[in-house]
Amino acid sequence: MNVDTLGYLGTATLALGCAAWTAIRAAQHFDRLFPAPANDASGFHGGAAAARLPHGVSMTASALRHGLPELPQRMRALPVDSRGYPVPYFAQRDGCEPDYRRCDSEKLAACVYYKRCCICGEQLGQYKAFVIDALSAVTRTSSMPPAHIECAKFAAKACPVIEKRIGVSLVWVARSYESEQLDGGLIFRMAEAEQTFWYIDGRRANRDEVRSSFEDSLPALYDAACAKSAAAVLELDTMVARATRCFPPHAAAAFVEQPV
């Protein structure tokens, strides 16, 4: 192999490397420009999710509760409780009835280590959605692991526990998160939101409703910050200002949920 051939191969290798680098940078730029999609990929493996759940009433054998939103594809293999609600993957079972306020420890571990959706039990994709309240938008923490976007939206609109909350619920969509073990249990620190969806009374909330619920949550946070130091209050001011950037853009009327 002569010198000219070696020079040609070196030039070609360098050109291919430059082209690959350019393509990667272009893909990263494209990824930043466009928001998270409504779904990652359709869930067509409901049977696998159902096999990991405790035995319950089949979704096809029992009617869902009247008035529930349309059930996402991934959740259609979940069992149904006596009230007609689909039983999420994370729910602790005490006897026959699930307890939506408590997480099954084994399933929580599976959600964390195997990146499963806490609602349907299937594998998560690139985007993670957390169902939180207005207060958590300030602290950017969640007590529950993430879910698929469409599963989280269903939970925000239909979950019997969320229905009892005062104020709005928020679906926080991010690409990543970190889990942290505290004395009170496991918490999840959410990355920057790429999309946010606010709900109240089973529908999209408008800006006025979000602001009202948000302001109702702040006194307790400021009381705790004042008890610490002036620096803690200033830090909380920054966190609150950052959270308000996630508010819905318009206040004239409630949003109408669009099909995904």
PDB file of C-alpha atoms in Angstrom, residues 30-237:
ATOM      1  CA  PHE A  30     -33.510  19.035  16.586  1.00  0.00           C
ATOM      2  CA  ASP A  31     -34.258  17.227  19.852  1.00  0.00           C
ATOM      3  CA  ARG A  32     -34.039  20.474  21.830  1.00  0.00           C
ATOM      4  CA  LEU A  33     -36.262  22.428  19.437  1.00  0.00           C
ATOM      5  CA  PHE A  34     -39.268  20.129  19.646  1.00  0.00           C
ATOM      6  CA  PRO A  35     -41.163  19.331  22.869  1.00  0.00           C
ATOM      7  CA  ALA A  36     -41.869  15.905  24.245  1.00  0.00           C
ATOM      8  CA  PRO A  37     -44.478  14.044  22.178  1.00  0.00           C
ATOM      9  CA  ALA A  38     -47.796  13.072  23.699  1.00  0.00           C
ATOM     10  CA  ASN A  39     -46.626   9.466  23.777  1.00  0.00           C
ATOM     11  CA  ASP A  40     -43.348   7.645  23.367  1.00  0.00           C
ATOM     12  CA  ALA A  41     -44.632   4.504  21.696  1.00  0.00           C
ATOM     13  CA  SER A  42     -48.016   2.869  21.788  1.00  0.00           C
ATOM     14  CA  GLY A  43     -48.407   0.191  24.392  1.00  0.00           C
ATOM     15  CA  PHE A  44     -49.246  -3.115  22.785  1.00  0.00           C
ATOM     16  CA  HIS A  45     -47.993  -5.401  25.529  1.00  0.00           C
ATOM     17  CA  GLY A  46     -50.764  -5.086  28.056  1.00  0.00           C
ATOM     18  CA  GLY A  47     -50.712  -8.809  28.677  1.00  0.00           C
ATOM     19  CA  ALA A  48     -47.172  -8.609  30.032  1.00  0.00           C
ATOM     20  CA  ALA A  49     -48.158  -5.761  32.334  1.00  0.00           C
ATOM     21  CA  ALA A  50     -51.177  -7.679  33.571  1.00  0.00           C
ATOM     22  CA  ALA A  51     -49.051 -10.716  34.331  1.00  0.00           C
ATOM     23  CA  ARG A  52     -47.008  -8.647  36.776  1.00  0.00           C
ATOM     24  CA  LEU A  53     -50.100  -7.440  38.630  1.00  0.00           C
ATOM     25  CA  PRO A  54     -52.005  -9.237  41.384  1.00  0.00           C
ATOM     26  CA  HIS A  55     -54.927 -11.232  40.099  1.00  0.00           C
ATOM     27  CA  GLY A  56     -58.036  -9.088  39.801  1.00  0.00           C
ATOM     28  CA  VAL A  57     -61.129  -8.611  37.734  1.00  0.00           C
ATOM     29  CA  SER A  58     -60.333  -8.564  34.034  1.00  0.00           C
ATOM     30  CA  MET A  59     -60.795  -5.272  32.240  1.00  0.00           C
ATOM     31  CA  THR A  60     -62.838  -7.070  29.603  1.00  0.00           C
ATOM     32  CA  ALA A  61     -65.037  -8.833  32.162  1.00  0.00           C
ATOM     33  CA  SER A  62     -66.107  -5.791  34.160  1.00  0.00           C
ATOM     34  CA  ALA A  63     -67.378  -2.396  33.091  1.00  0.00           C
ATOM     35  CA  LEU A  64     -65.339   0.613  34.046  1.00  0.00           C
ATOM     36  CA  ARG A  65     -66.827   3.312  36.224  1.00  0.00           C
ATOM     37  CA  HIS A  66     -69.189   5.540  34.280  1.00  0.00           C
ATOM     38  CA  GLY A  67     -67.747   8.916  33.361  1.00  0.00           C
ATOM     39  CA  LEU A  68     -64.061   7.945  33.364  1.00  0.00           C
ATOM     40  CA  PRO A  69     -61.856   9.406  30.606  1.00  0.00           C
ATOM     41  CA  GLU A  70     -60.874   7.151  27.720  1.00  0.00           C
ATOM     42  CA  LEU A  71     -58.468   4.525  28.970  1.00  0.00           C
ATOM     43  CA  PRO A  72     -54.959   4.589  27.428  1.00  0.00           C
ATOM     44  CA  GLN A  73     -53.953   1.521  25.446  1.00  0.00           C
ATOM     45  CA  ARG A  74     -51.299   0.538  27.978  1.00  0.00           C
ATOM     46  CA  MET A  75     -53.797   0.474  30.862  1.00  0.00           C
ATOM     47  CA  ARG A  76     -56.407  -1.753  29.239  1.00  0.00           C
ATOM     48  CA  ALA A  77     -55.004  -4.953  30.759  1.00  0.00           C
ATOM     49  CA  LEU A  78     -55.084  -3.652  34.334  1.00  0.00           C
ATOM     50  CA  PRO A  79     -57.517  -5.225  36.802  1.00  0.00           C
ATOM     51  CA  VAL A  80     -60.525  -3.195  37.979  1.00  0.00           C
ATOM     52  CA  ASP A  81     -61.525  -2.571  41.590  1.00  0.00           C
ATOM     53  CA  SER A  82     -65.032  -2.870  43.002  1.00  0.00           C
ATOM     54  CA  ARG A  83     -65.790   0.777  42.186  1.00  0.00           C
ATOM     55  CA  GLY A  84     -64.855   0.461  38.540  1.00  0.00           C
ATOM     56  CA  TYR A  85     -61.401   2.099  38.676  1.00  0.00           C
ATOM     57  CA  PRO A  86     -58.381   0.473  36.974  1.00  0.00           C
ATOM     58  CA  VAL A  87     -55.894  -0.641  39.628  1.00  0.00           C
ATOM     59  CA  PRO A  88     -52.474   0.972  39.033  1.00  0.00           C
ATOM     60  CA  TYR A  89     -49.318  -1.105  39.098  1.00  0.00           C
ATOM     61  CA  PHE A  90     -47.916   0.548  42.244  1.00  0.00           C
ATOM     62  CA  ALA A  91     -50.962   0.027  44.488  1.00  0.00           C
ATOM     63  CA  GLN A  92     -50.535  -1.881  47.747  1.00  0.00           C
ATOM     64  CA  ARG A  93     -53.158  -4.562  48.312  1.00  0.00           C
ATOM     65  CA  ASP A  94     -54.679  -5.088  51.740  1.00  0.00           C
ATOM     66  CA  GLY A  95     -56.858  -8.124  51.295  1.00  0.00           C
ATOM     67  CA  CYS A  96     -59.016  -7.862  48.197  1.00  0.00           C
ATOM     68  CA  GLU A  97     -59.110  -4.096  47.784  1.00  0.00           C
ATOM     69  CA  PRO A  98     -56.084  -2.035  46.644  1.00  0.00           C
ATOM     70  CA  ASP A  99     -54.845   0.884  48.720  1.00  0.00           C
ATOM     71  CA  TYR A 100     -54.051   3.739  46.323  1.00  0.00           C
ATOM     72  CA  ARG A 101     -52.365   5.765  49.074  1.00  0.00           C
ATOM     73  CA  ARG A 102     -49.562   3.239  49.560  1.00  0.00           C
ATOM     74  CA  CYS A 103     -46.957   1.771  47.209  1.00  0.00           C
ATOM     75  CA  ASP A 104     -46.112  -1.906  47.090  1.00  0.00           C
ATOM     76  CA  SER A 105     -42.412  -1.937  48.018  1.00  0.00           C
ATOM     77  CA  GLU A 106     -41.462  -4.581  45.433  1.00  0.00           C
ATOM     78  CA  LYS A 107     -43.240  -2.738  42.643  1.00  0.00           C
ATOM     79  CA  LEU A 108     -41.731   0.565  43.712  1.00  0.00           C
ATOM     80  CA  ALA A 109     -38.288  -1.032  43.443  1.00  0.00           C
ATOM     81  CA  ALA A 110     -39.171  -2.353  39.973  1.00  0.00           C
ATOM     82  CA  CYS A 111     -40.277   1.128  38.885  1.00  0.00           C
ATOM     83  CA  VAL A 112     -36.987   2.631  40.052  1.00  0.00           C
ATOM     84  CA  TYR A 113     -34.487  -0.010  38.921  1.00  0.00           C
ATOM     85  CA  TYR A 114     -36.198  -1.302  35.779  1.00  0.00           C
ATOM     86  CA  LYS A 115     -37.712   2.038  34.691  1.00  0.00           C
ATOM     87  CA  ARG A 116     -41.306   0.861  34.664  1.00  0.00           C
ATOM     88  CA  CYS A 117     -44.362   3.079  34.573  1.00  0.00           C
ATOM     89  CA  CYS A 118     -45.860   3.217  38.064  1.00  0.00           C
ATOM     90  CA  ILE A 119     -49.382   3.118  36.625  1.00  0.00           C
ATOM     91  CA  CYS A 120     -49.406   0.505  33.838  1.00  0.00           C
ATOM     92  CA  GLY A 121     -46.216  -1.387  34.763  1.00  0.00           C
ATOM     93  CA  GLU A 122     -44.719  -1.279  31.253  1.00  0.00           C
ATOM     94  CA  GLN A 123     -41.279  -0.011  30.294  1.00  0.00           C
ATOM     95  CA  LEU A 124     -40.848   3.768  30.240  1.00  0.00           C
ATOM     96  CA  GLY A 125     -39.522   5.584  27.193  1.00  0.00           C
ATOM     97  CA  GLN A 126     -37.477   8.745  26.864  1.00  0.00           C
ATOM     98  CA  TYR A 127     -40.033  10.971  28.596  1.00  0.00           C
ATOM     99  CA  LYS A 128     -41.148  10.599  32.213  1.00  0.00           C
ATOM    100  CA  ALA A 129     -44.365  12.104  33.566  1.00  0.00           C
ATOM    101  CA  PHE A 130     -45.032  12.827  37.244  1.00  0.00           C
ATOM    102  CA  VAL A 131     -48.468  13.521  38.720  1.00  0.00           C
ATOM    103  CA  ILE A 132     -47.900  16.185  41.385  1.00  0.00           C
ATOM    104  CA  ASP A 133     -49.603  19.117  43.094  1.00  0.00           C
ATOM    105  CA  ALA A 134     -48.884  22.842  42.935  1.00  0.00           C
ATOM    106  CA  LEU A 135     -46.511  22.670  45.905  1.00  0.00           C
ATOM    107  CA  SER A 136     -44.338  20.081  44.180  1.00  0.00           C
ATOM    108  CA  ALA A 137     -43.960  22.410  41.202  1.00  0.00           C
ATOM    109  CA  VAL A 138     -41.947  24.657  43.531  1.00  0.00           C
ATOM    110  CA  THR A 139     -39.821  21.954  45.160  1.00  0.00           C
ATOM    111  CA  ARG A 140     -39.600  19.872  41.972  1.00  0.00           C
ATOM    112  CA  THR A 141     -40.025  16.689  43.942  1.00  0.00           C
ATOM    113  CA  SER A 142     -42.516  13.844  43.776  1.00  0.00           C
ATOM    114  CA  SER A 143     -43.358  11.079  46.208  1.00  0.00           C
ATOM    115  CA  MET A 144     -44.308   8.811  43.302  1.00  0.00           C
ATOM    116  CA  PRO A 145     -42.117   7.419  40.505  1.00  0.00           C
ATOM    117  CA  PRO A 146     -42.807   8.513  36.915  1.00  0.00           C
ATOM    118  CA  ALA A 147     -45.315   7.188  34.415  1.00  0.00           C
ATOM    119  CA  HIS A 148     -46.005   7.384  30.703  1.00  0.00           C
ATOM    120  CA  ILE A 149     -47.481  10.728  29.671  1.00  0.00           C
ATOM    121  CA  GLU A 150     -50.873   9.321  28.710  1.00  0.00           C
ATOM    122  CA  CYS A 151     -51.052   7.190  31.871  1.00  0.00           C
ATOM    123  CA  ALA A 152     -50.226  10.239  34.004  1.00  0.00           C
ATOM    124  CA  LYS A 153     -52.866  12.342  32.246  1.00  0.00           C
ATOM    125  CA  PHE A 154     -55.493   9.678  32.920  1.00  0.00           C
ATOM    126  CA  ALA A 155     -54.488   9.543  36.591  1.00  0.00           C
ATOM    127  CA  ALA A 156     -54.611  13.331  36.930  1.00  0.00           C
ATOM    128  CA  LYS A 157     -58.149  13.367  35.576  1.00  0.00           C
ATOM    129  CA  ALA A 158     -59.587  10.204  37.103  1.00  0.00           C
ATOM    130  CA  CYS A 159     -57.630   8.952  40.131  1.00  0.00           C
ATOM    131  CA  PRO A 160     -59.902   8.632  43.209  1.00  0.00           C
ATOM    132  CA  VAL A 161     -57.125   9.870  45.503  1.00  0.00           C
ATOM    133  CA  ILE A 162     -56.424  12.926  43.371  1.00  0.00           C
ATOM    134  CA  GLU A 163     -60.146  13.712  43.270  1.00  0.00           C
ATOM    135  CA  LYS A 164     -59.980  14.360  47.026  1.00  0.00           C
ATOM    136  CA  ARG A 165     -57.139  16.881  46.699  1.00  0.00           C
ATOM    137  CA  ILE A 166     -57.825  20.557  47.149  1.00  0.00           C
ATOM    138  CA  GLY A 167     -56.746  22.511  44.097  1.00  0.00           C
ATOM    139  CA  VAL A 168     -55.111  21.501  40.870  1.00  0.00           C
ATOM    140  CA  SER A 169     -53.024  18.535  39.767  1.00  0.00           C
ATOM    141  CA  LEU A 170     -50.032  18.827  37.478  1.00  0.00           C
ATOM    142  CA  VAL A 171     -48.521  16.379  34.998  1.00  0.00           C
ATOM    143  CA  TRP A 172     -44.816  17.286  34.858  1.00  0.00           C
ATOM    144  CA  VAL A 173     -43.029  15.844  31.809  1.00  0.00           C
ATOM    145  CA  ALA A 174     -39.232  15.606  31.947  1.00  0.00           C
ATOM    146  CA  ARG A 175     -36.494  13.528  30.391  1.00  0.00           C
ATOM    147  CA  SER A 176     -34.796  12.508  33.619  1.00  0.00           C
ATOM    148  CA  TYR A 177     -35.029  12.401  37.395  1.00  0.00           C
ATOM    149  CA  GLU A 178     -33.046  11.316  40.431  1.00  0.00           C
ATOM    150  CA  SER A 179     -34.270   9.257  43.367  1.00  0.00           C
ATOM    151  CA  GLU A 180     -33.169  10.036  46.901  1.00  0.00           C
ATOM    152  CA  GLN A 181     -33.700   8.134  50.136  1.00  0.00           C
ATOM    153  CA  LEU A 182     -34.804  10.378  53.014  1.00  0.00           C
ATOM    154  CA  ASP A 183     -36.024   9.626  56.526  1.00  0.00           C
ATOM    155  CA  GLY A 184     -39.603   9.897  55.341  1.00  0.00           C
ATOM    156  CA  GLY A 185     -39.029   7.510  52.439  1.00  0.00           C
ATOM    157  CA  LEU A 186     -38.020   7.711  48.792  1.00  0.00           C
ATOM    158  CA  ILE A 187     -38.487  10.958  46.866  1.00  0.00           C
ATOM    159  CA  PHE A 188     -37.925  11.757  43.195  1.00  0.00           C
ATOM    160  CA  ARG A 189     -36.230  14.967  42.082  1.00  0.00           C
ATOM    161  CA  MET A 190     -37.537  15.927  38.662  1.00  0.00           C
ATOM    162  CA  ALA A 191     -35.467  17.517  35.901  1.00  0.00           C
ATOM    163  CA  GLU A 192     -36.588  20.621  34.021  1.00  0.00           C
ATOM    164  CA  ALA A 193     -40.106  20.248  32.632  1.00  0.00           C
ATOM    165  CA  GLU A 194     -40.469  20.062  28.868  1.00  0.00           C
ATOM    166  CA  GLN A 195     -44.256  20.027  29.065  1.00  0.00           C
ATOM    167  CA  THR A 196     -46.765  20.675  31.847  1.00  0.00           C
ATOM    168  CA  PHE A 197     -50.475  19.848  31.956  1.00  0.00           C
ATOM    169  CA  TRP A 198     -52.667  21.286  34.730  1.00  0.00           C
ATOM    170  CA  TYR A 199     -55.978  19.641  35.685  1.00  0.00           C
ATOM    171  CA  ILE A 200     -58.906  20.400  37.959  1.00  0.00           C
ATOM    172  CA  ASP A 201     -62.244  18.571  38.264  1.00  0.00           C
ATOM    173  CA  GLY A 202     -61.265  16.138  35.507  1.00  0.00           C
ATOM    174  CA  ARG A 203     -60.466  18.839  32.911  1.00  0.00           C
ATOM    175  CA  ARG A 204     -57.604  21.133  31.946  1.00  0.00           C
ATOM    176  CA  ALA A 205     -57.253  24.035  34.383  1.00  0.00           C
ATOM    177  CA  ASN A 206     -56.903  27.644  33.282  1.00  0.00           C
ATOM    178  CA  ARG A 207     -54.315  30.116  34.520  1.00  0.00           C
ATOM    179  CA  ASP A 208     -56.543  31.713  37.173  1.00  0.00           C
ATOM    180  CA  GLU A 209     -57.373  28.321  38.695  1.00  0.00           C
ATOM    181  CA  VAL A 210     -53.721  27.325  38.743  1.00  0.00           C
ATOM    182  CA  ARG A 211     -52.648  30.626  40.294  1.00  0.00           C
ATOM    183  CA  SER A 212     -55.320  30.397  43.013  1.00  0.00           C
ATOM    184  CA  SER A 213     -54.321  26.857  43.982  1.00  0.00           C
ATOM    185  CA  PHE A 214     -50.640  27.789  43.810  1.00  0.00           C
ATOM    186  CA  GLU A 215     -51.075  30.760  46.157  1.00  0.00           C
ATOM    187  CA  ASP A 216     -52.994  28.610  48.635  1.00  0.00           C
ATOM    188  CA  SER A 217     -49.973  26.294  48.873  1.00  0.00           C
ATOM    189  CA  LEU A 218     -47.331  28.972  49.477  1.00  0.00           C
ATOM    190  CA  PRO A 219     -47.893  30.099  53.115  1.00  0.00           C
ATOM    191  CA  ALA A 220     -46.727  26.793  54.575  1.00  0.00           C
ATOM    192  CA  LEU A 221     -43.562  26.911  52.455  1.00  0.00           C
ATOM    193  CA  TYR A 222     -42.752  30.475  53.463  1.00  0.00           C
ATOM    194  CA  ASP A 223     -43.392  29.733  57.141  1.00  0.00           C
ATOM    195  CA  ALA A 224     -40.845  26.923  56.981  1.00  0.00           C
ATOM    196  CA  ALA A 225     -38.355  29.092  55.079  1.00  0.00           C
ATOM    197  CA  CYS A 226     -38.712  31.985  57.554  1.00  0.00           C
ATOM    198  CA  ALA A 227     -37.990  29.600  60.413  1.00  0.00           C
ATOM    199  CA  LYS A 228     -34.671  28.711  58.777  1.00  0.00           C
ATOM    200  CA  SER A 229     -33.095  31.942  57.560  1.00  0.00           C
ATOM    201  CA  ALA A 230     -33.387  34.967  55.300  1.00  0.00           C
ATOM    202  CA  ALA A 231     -31.298  33.119  52.720  1.00  0.00           C
ATOM    203  CA  ALA A 232     -33.873  30.323  52.681  1.00  0.00           C
ATOM    204  CA  VAL A 233     -36.612  32.854  51.957  1.00  0.00           C
ATOM    205  CA  LEU A 234     -34.631  34.322  49.052  1.00  0.00           C
ATOM    206  CA  GLU A 235     -34.030  30.837  47.673  1.00  0.00           C
ATOM    207  CA  LEU A 236     -37.741  30.070  47.937  1.00  0.00           C
ATOM    208  CA  ASP A 237     -38.554  33.302  46.075  1.00  0.00           C
TER     209      ASP A 237
END
